[in-house]
Tab-separated table of C-alpha atoms in Angstrom:
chain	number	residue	atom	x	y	z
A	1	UNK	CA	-25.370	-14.244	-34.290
A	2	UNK	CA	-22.714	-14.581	-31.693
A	3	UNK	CA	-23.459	-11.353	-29.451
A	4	UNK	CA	-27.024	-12.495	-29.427
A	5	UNK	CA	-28.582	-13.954	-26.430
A	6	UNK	CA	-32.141	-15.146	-25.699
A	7	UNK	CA	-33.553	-15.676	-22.453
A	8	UNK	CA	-36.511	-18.138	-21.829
A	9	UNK	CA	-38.829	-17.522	-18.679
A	10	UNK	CA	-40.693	-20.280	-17.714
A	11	UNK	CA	-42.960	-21.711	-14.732
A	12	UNK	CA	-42.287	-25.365	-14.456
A	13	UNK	CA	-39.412	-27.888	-15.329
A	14	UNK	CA	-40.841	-29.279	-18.726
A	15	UNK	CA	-41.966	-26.027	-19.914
A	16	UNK	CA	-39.278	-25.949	-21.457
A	17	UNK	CA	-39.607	-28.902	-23.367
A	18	UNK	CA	-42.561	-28.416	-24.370
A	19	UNK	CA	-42.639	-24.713	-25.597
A	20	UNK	CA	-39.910	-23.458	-28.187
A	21	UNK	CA	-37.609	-26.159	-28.145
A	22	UNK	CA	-36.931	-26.618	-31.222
A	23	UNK	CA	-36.615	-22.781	-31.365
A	24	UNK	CA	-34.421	-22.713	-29.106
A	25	UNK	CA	-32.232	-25.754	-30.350
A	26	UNK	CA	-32.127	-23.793	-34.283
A	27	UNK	CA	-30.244	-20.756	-32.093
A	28	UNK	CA	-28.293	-22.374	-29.991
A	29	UNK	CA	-26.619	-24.547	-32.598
A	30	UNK	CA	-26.277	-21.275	-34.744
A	31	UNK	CA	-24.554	-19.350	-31.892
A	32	UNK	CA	-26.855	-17.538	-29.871
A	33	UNK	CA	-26.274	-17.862	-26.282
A	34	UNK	CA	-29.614	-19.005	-24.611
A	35	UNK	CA	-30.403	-18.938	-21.214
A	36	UNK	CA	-33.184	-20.594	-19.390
A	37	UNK	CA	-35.316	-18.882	-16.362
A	38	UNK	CA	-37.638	-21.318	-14.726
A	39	UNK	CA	-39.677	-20.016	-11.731
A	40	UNK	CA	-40.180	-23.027	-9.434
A	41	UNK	CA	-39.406	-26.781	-9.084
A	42	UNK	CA	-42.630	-28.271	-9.982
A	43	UNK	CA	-43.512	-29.828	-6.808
A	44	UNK	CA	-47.800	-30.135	-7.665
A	45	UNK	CA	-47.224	-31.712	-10.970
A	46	UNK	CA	-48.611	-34.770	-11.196
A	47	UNK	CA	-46.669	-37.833	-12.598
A	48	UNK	CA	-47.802	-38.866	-16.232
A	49	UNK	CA	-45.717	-41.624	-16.859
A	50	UNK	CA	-47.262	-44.795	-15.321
A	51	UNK	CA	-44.343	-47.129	-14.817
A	52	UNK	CA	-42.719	-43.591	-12.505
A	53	UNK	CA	-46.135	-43.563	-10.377
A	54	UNK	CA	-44.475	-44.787	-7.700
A	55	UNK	CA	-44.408	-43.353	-3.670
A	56	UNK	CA	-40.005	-43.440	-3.943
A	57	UNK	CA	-40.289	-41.242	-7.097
A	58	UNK	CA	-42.906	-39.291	-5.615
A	59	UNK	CA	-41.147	-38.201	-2.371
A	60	UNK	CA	-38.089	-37.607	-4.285
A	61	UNK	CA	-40.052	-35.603	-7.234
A	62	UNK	CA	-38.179	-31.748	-6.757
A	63	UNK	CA	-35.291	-33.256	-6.794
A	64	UNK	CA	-35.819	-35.474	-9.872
A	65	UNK	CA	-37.310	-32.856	-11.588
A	66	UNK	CA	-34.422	-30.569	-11.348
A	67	UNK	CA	-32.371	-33.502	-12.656
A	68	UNK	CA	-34.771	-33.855	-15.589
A	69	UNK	CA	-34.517	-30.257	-16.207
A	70	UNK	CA	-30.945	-30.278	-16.420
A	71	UNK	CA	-31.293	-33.017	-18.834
A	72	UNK	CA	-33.190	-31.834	-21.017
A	73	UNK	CA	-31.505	-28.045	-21.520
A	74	UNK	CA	-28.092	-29.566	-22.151
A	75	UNK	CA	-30.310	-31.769	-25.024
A	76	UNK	CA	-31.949	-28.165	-26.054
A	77	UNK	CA	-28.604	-26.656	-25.781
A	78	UNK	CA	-29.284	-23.799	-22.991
A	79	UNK	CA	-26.230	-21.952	-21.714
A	80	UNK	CA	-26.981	-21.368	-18.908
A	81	UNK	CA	-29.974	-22.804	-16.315
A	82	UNK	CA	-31.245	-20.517	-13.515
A	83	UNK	CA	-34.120	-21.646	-10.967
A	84	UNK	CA	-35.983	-19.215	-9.133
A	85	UNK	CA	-36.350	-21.203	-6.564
A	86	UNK	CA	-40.508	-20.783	-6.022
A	87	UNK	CA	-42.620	-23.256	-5.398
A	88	UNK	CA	-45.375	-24.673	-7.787
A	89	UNK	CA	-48.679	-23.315	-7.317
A	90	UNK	CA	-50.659	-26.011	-8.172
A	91	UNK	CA	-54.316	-25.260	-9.558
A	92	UNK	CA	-56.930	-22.913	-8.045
A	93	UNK	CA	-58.718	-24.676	-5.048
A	94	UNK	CA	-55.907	-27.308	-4.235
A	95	UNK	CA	-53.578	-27.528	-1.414
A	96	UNK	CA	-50.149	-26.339	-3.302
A	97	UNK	CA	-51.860	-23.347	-4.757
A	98	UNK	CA	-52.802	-21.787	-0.711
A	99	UNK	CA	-49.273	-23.062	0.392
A	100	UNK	CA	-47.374	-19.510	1.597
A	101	UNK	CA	-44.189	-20.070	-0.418
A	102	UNK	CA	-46.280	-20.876	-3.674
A	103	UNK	CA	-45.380	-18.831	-6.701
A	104	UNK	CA	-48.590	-16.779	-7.063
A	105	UNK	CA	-47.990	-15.925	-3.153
A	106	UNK	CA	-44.948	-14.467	-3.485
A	107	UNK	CA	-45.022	-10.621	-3.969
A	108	UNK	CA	-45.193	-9.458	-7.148
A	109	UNK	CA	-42.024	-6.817	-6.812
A	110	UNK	CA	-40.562	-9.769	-4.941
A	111	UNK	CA	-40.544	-11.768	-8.283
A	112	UNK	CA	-40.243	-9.240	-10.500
A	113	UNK	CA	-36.659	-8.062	-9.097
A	114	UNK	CA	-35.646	-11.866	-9.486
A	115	UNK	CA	-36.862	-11.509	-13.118
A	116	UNK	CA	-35.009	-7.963	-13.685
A	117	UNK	CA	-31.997	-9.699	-11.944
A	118	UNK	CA	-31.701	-12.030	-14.718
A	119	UNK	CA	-32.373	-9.748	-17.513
A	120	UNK	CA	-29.816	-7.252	-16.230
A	121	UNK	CA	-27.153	-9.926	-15.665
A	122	UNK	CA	-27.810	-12.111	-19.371
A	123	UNK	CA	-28.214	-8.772	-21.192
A	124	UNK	CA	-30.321	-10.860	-23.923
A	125	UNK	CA	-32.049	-8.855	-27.162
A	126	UNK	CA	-35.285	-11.483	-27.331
A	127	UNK	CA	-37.050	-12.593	-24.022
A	128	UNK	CA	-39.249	-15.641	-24.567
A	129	UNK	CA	-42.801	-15.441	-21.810
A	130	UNK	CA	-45.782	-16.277	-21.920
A	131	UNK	CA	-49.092	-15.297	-23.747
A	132	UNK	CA	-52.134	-14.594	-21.320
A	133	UNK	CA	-53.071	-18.503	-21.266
A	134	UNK	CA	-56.242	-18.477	-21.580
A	135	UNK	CA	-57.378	-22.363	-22.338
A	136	UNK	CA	-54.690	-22.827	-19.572
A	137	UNK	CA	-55.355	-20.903	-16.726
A	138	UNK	CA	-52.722	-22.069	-14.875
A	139	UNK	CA	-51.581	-19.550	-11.817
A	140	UNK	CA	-47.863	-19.930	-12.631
A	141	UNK	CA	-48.191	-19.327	-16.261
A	142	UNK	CA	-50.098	-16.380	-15.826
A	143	UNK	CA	-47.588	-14.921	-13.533
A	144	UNK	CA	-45.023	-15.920	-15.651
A	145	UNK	CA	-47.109	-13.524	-18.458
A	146	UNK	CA	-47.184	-10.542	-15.823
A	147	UNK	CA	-43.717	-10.958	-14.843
A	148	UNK	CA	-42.196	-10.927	-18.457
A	149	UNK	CA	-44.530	-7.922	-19.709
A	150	UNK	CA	-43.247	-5.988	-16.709
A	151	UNK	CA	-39.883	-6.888	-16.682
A	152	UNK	CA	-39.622	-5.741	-20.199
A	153	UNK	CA	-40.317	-2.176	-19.273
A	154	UNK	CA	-38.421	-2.419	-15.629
A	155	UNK	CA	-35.443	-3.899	-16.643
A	156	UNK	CA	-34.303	-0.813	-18.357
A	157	UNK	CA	-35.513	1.311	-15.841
A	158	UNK	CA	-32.611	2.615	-13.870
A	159	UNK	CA	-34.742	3.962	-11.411
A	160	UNK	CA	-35.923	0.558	-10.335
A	161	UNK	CA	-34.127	-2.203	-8.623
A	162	UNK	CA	-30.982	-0.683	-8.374
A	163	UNK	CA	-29.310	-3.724	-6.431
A	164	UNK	CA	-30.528	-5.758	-9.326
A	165	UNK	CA	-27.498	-4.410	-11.803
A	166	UNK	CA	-27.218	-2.186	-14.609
A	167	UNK	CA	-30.348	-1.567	-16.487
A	168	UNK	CA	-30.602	-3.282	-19.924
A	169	UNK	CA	-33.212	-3.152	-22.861
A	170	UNK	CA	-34.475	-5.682	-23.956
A	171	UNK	CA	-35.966	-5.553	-27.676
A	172	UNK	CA	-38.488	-7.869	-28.024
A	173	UNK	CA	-40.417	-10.151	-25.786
A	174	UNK	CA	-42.187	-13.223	-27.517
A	175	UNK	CA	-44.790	-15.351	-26.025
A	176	UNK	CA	-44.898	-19.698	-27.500
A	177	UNK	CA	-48.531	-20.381	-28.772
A	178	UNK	CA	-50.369	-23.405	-30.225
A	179	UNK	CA	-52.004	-21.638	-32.808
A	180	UNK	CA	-55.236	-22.974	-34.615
A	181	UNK	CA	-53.607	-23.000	-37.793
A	182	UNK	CA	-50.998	-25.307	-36.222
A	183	UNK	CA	-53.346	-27.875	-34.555
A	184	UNK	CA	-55.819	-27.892	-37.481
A	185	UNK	CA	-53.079	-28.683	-40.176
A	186	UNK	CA	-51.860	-31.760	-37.927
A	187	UNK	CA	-54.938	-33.142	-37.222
A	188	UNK	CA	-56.083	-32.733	-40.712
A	189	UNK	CA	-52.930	-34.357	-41.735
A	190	UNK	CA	-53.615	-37.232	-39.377
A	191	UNK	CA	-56.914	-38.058	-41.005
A	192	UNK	CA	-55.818	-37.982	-44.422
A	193	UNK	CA	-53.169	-40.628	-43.651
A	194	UNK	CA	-56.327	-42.524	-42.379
A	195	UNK	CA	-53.976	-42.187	-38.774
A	196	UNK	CA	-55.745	-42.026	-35.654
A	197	UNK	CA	-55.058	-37.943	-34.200
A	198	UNK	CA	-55.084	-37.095	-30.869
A	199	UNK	CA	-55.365	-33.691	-31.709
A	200	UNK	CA	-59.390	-33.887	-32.005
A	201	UNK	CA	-60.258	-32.367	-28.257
A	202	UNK	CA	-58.130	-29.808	-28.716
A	203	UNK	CA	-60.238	-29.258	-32.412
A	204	UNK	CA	-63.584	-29.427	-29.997
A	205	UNK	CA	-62.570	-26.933	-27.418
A	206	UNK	CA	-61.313	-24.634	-30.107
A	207	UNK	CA	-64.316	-25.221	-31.713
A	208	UNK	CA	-66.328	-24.700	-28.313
A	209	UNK	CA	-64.543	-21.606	-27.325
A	210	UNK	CA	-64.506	-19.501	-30.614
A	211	UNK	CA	-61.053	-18.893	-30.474
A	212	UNK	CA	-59.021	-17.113	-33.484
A	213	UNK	CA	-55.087	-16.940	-34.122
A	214	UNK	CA	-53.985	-13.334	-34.325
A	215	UNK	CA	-54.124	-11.627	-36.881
A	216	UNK	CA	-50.473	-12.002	-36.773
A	217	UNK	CA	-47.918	-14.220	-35.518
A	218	UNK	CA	-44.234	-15.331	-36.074
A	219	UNK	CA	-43.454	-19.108	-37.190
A	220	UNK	CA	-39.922	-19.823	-36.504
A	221	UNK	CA	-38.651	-23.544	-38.815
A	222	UNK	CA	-37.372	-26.046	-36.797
A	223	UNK	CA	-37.413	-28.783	-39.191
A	224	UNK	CA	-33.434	-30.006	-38.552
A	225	UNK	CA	-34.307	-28.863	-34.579
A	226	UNK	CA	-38.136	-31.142	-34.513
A	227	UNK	CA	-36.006	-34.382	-33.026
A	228	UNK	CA	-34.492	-32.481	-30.471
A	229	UNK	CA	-37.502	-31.081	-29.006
A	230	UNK	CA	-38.823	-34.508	-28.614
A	231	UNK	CA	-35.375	-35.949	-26.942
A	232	UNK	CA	-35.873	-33.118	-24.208
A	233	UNK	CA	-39.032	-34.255	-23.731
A	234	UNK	CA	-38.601	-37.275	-23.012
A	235	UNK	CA	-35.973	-36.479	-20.661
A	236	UNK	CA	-39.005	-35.249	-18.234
A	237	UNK	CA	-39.703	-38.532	-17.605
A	238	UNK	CA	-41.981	-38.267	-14.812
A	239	UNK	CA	-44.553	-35.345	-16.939
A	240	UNK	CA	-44.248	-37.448	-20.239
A	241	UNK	CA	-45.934	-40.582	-20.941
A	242	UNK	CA	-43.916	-42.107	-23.620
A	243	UNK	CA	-46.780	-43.414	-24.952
A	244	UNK	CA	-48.866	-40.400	-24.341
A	245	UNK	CA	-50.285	-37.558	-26.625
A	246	UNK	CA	-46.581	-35.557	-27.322
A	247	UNK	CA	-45.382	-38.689	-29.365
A	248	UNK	CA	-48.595	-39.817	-31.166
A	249	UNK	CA	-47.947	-37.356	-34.512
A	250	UNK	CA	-45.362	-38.910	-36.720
A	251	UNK	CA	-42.033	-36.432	-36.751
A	252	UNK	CA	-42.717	-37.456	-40.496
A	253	UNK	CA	-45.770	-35.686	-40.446
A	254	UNK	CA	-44.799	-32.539	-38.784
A	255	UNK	CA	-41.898	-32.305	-40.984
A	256	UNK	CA	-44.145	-32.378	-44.030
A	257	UNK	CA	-46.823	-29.871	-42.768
A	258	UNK	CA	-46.298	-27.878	-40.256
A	259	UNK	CA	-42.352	-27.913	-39.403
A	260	UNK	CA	-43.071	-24.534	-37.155
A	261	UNK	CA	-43.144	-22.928	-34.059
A	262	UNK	CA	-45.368	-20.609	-33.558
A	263	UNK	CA	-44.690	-16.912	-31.708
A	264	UNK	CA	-46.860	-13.452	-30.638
A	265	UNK	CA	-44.606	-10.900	-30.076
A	266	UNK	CA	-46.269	-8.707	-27.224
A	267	UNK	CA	-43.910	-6.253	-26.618
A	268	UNK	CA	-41.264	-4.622	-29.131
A	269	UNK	CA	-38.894	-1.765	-29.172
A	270	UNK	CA	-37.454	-2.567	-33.093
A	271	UNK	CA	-40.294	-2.316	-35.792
A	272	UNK	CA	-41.790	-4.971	-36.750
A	273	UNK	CA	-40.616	-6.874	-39.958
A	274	UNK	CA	-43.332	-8.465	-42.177
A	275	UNK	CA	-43.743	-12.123	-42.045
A	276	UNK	CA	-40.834	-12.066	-40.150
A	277	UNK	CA	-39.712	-15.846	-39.589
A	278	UNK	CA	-36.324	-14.505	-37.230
A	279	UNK	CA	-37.135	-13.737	-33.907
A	280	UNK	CA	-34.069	-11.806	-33.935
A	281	UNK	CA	-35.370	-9.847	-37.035
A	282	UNK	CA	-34.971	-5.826	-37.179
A	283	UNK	CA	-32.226	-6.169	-34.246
């Protein structure tokens, strides 16, 4: 897989901790050159770990982020680390999200030649984005979902962007999901080890909400990778209590029964290979 590259797009530092790590980690180590996108420094997130709640941290927080970041894609084993260079949006109706220089503010074709940019330079096959995010409505995410889908069809579109570089096609774009089947497995697992899981509000909104898995979807093993996407997590030590949900499910336990990361693929130019468990499968 040496002439393979993949190239992650995400919204925040920690994103990429938190979605397709261990995916990520499993390529790396077998060659793949990965590459890691993130749109903006994180400046509205909150800080989750108590003992970092502090007003020094705080004033100091896009810089310590970007040091967390680094961190935690030389744990993941990223190539290469590119920032945007947006600012975080923040939720709807808060201060951040109305700020001028916020993500969702910028122009669209501003951020999408950034996005092309990177494409055209990395030249990767698979693109990791972002599904539409609907129980997480976040602004940035869902940009980060309009930006991939149409940087998949404008980065090989000579015609656009010129200044941006040679056009390149990308195969296949991928979006991380927590699938039902995913959460529901762990947090029956939990129970049955008489453990405590703190998976069950995320059983009552799915409940709530009526939402389904796809009919289908990709699950990449990360078993020998699992450790690694924990280690870059906790190298975002300002977004991750130690204590806190991430760390509550036994690595023991995930190993057992669901040892997976879960993709959709929204946008192909390969066919699709049946229970395909590669993402680089039919390239």
């Amino acid at each position: 897989m040496t002439a393979h590259t993949l190239l992650a797009l995400h919204a925040h530092p920690d994103d990429e901790a938190s979605k397709g790590a261990g995916t990520v980690a499993r390529y790396a180590r077998a060659g793949v050159r990965c590459v890691l996108v993130t749109a903006t420094g994180g400046e509205a997130g909150d800080i989750l770990n108590p003992a970092l709640d502090r007003p020094d941290v705080r004033d100091e927080l896009p810089a310590i982020r970007r040091r967390e970041l680094d961190t935690a894609a030389a744990i993941i084993g990223y190539h290469h680390v590119e920032l945007l260079g947006y600012r975080d949006s923040g939720m709807p109706g808060t201060p951040a999200n109305a700020h001028p220089d916020a993500f969702v503010n910028v122009p669209f074709e501003d951020a999408l030649e950034a996005v092309v940019r990177s494409i055209r330079r990395e030249r990767p096959q698979v693109v990791l984005g972002y599904d539409e995010h609907v129980r997480y409505p976040h602004p940035d995410h869902i940009r980060v979902h309009e930006l991939a889908l149409a940087a998949f069809e404008t980065a090989a579109d000579a015609t656009r962007f010129p200044a941006a570089g040679e056009p390149w096609t990308v195969s296949k774009l991928y979006a991380p999901v927590f699938t039902v089947a995913r959460v529901q497995q762990l947090h029956d697992a939990m129970e049955d080890r008489g453990l405590d899981s703190p998976l069950q509000e995320w059983i009552d909104r799915i409940a709530e909400s009526g939402h389904e898995d796809p009919p289908e979807f990709t699950r990449i093993k990360v078993t020998d990778t699992l450790e690694i996407g924990r280690e870059a997590l906790r190298a975002h030590a300002t977004q991750v209590d130690p204590d806190g949900f991430w760390f509550q499910i036994p690595l023991d336990v995930v190993a057992d029964v669901y040892p997976f990361e879960d993709y959709v693929l929204l946008a192909s130019r390969v066919a699709r290979v049946p229970d395909e468990e590669d993402l680089f499968a039919g390239i």
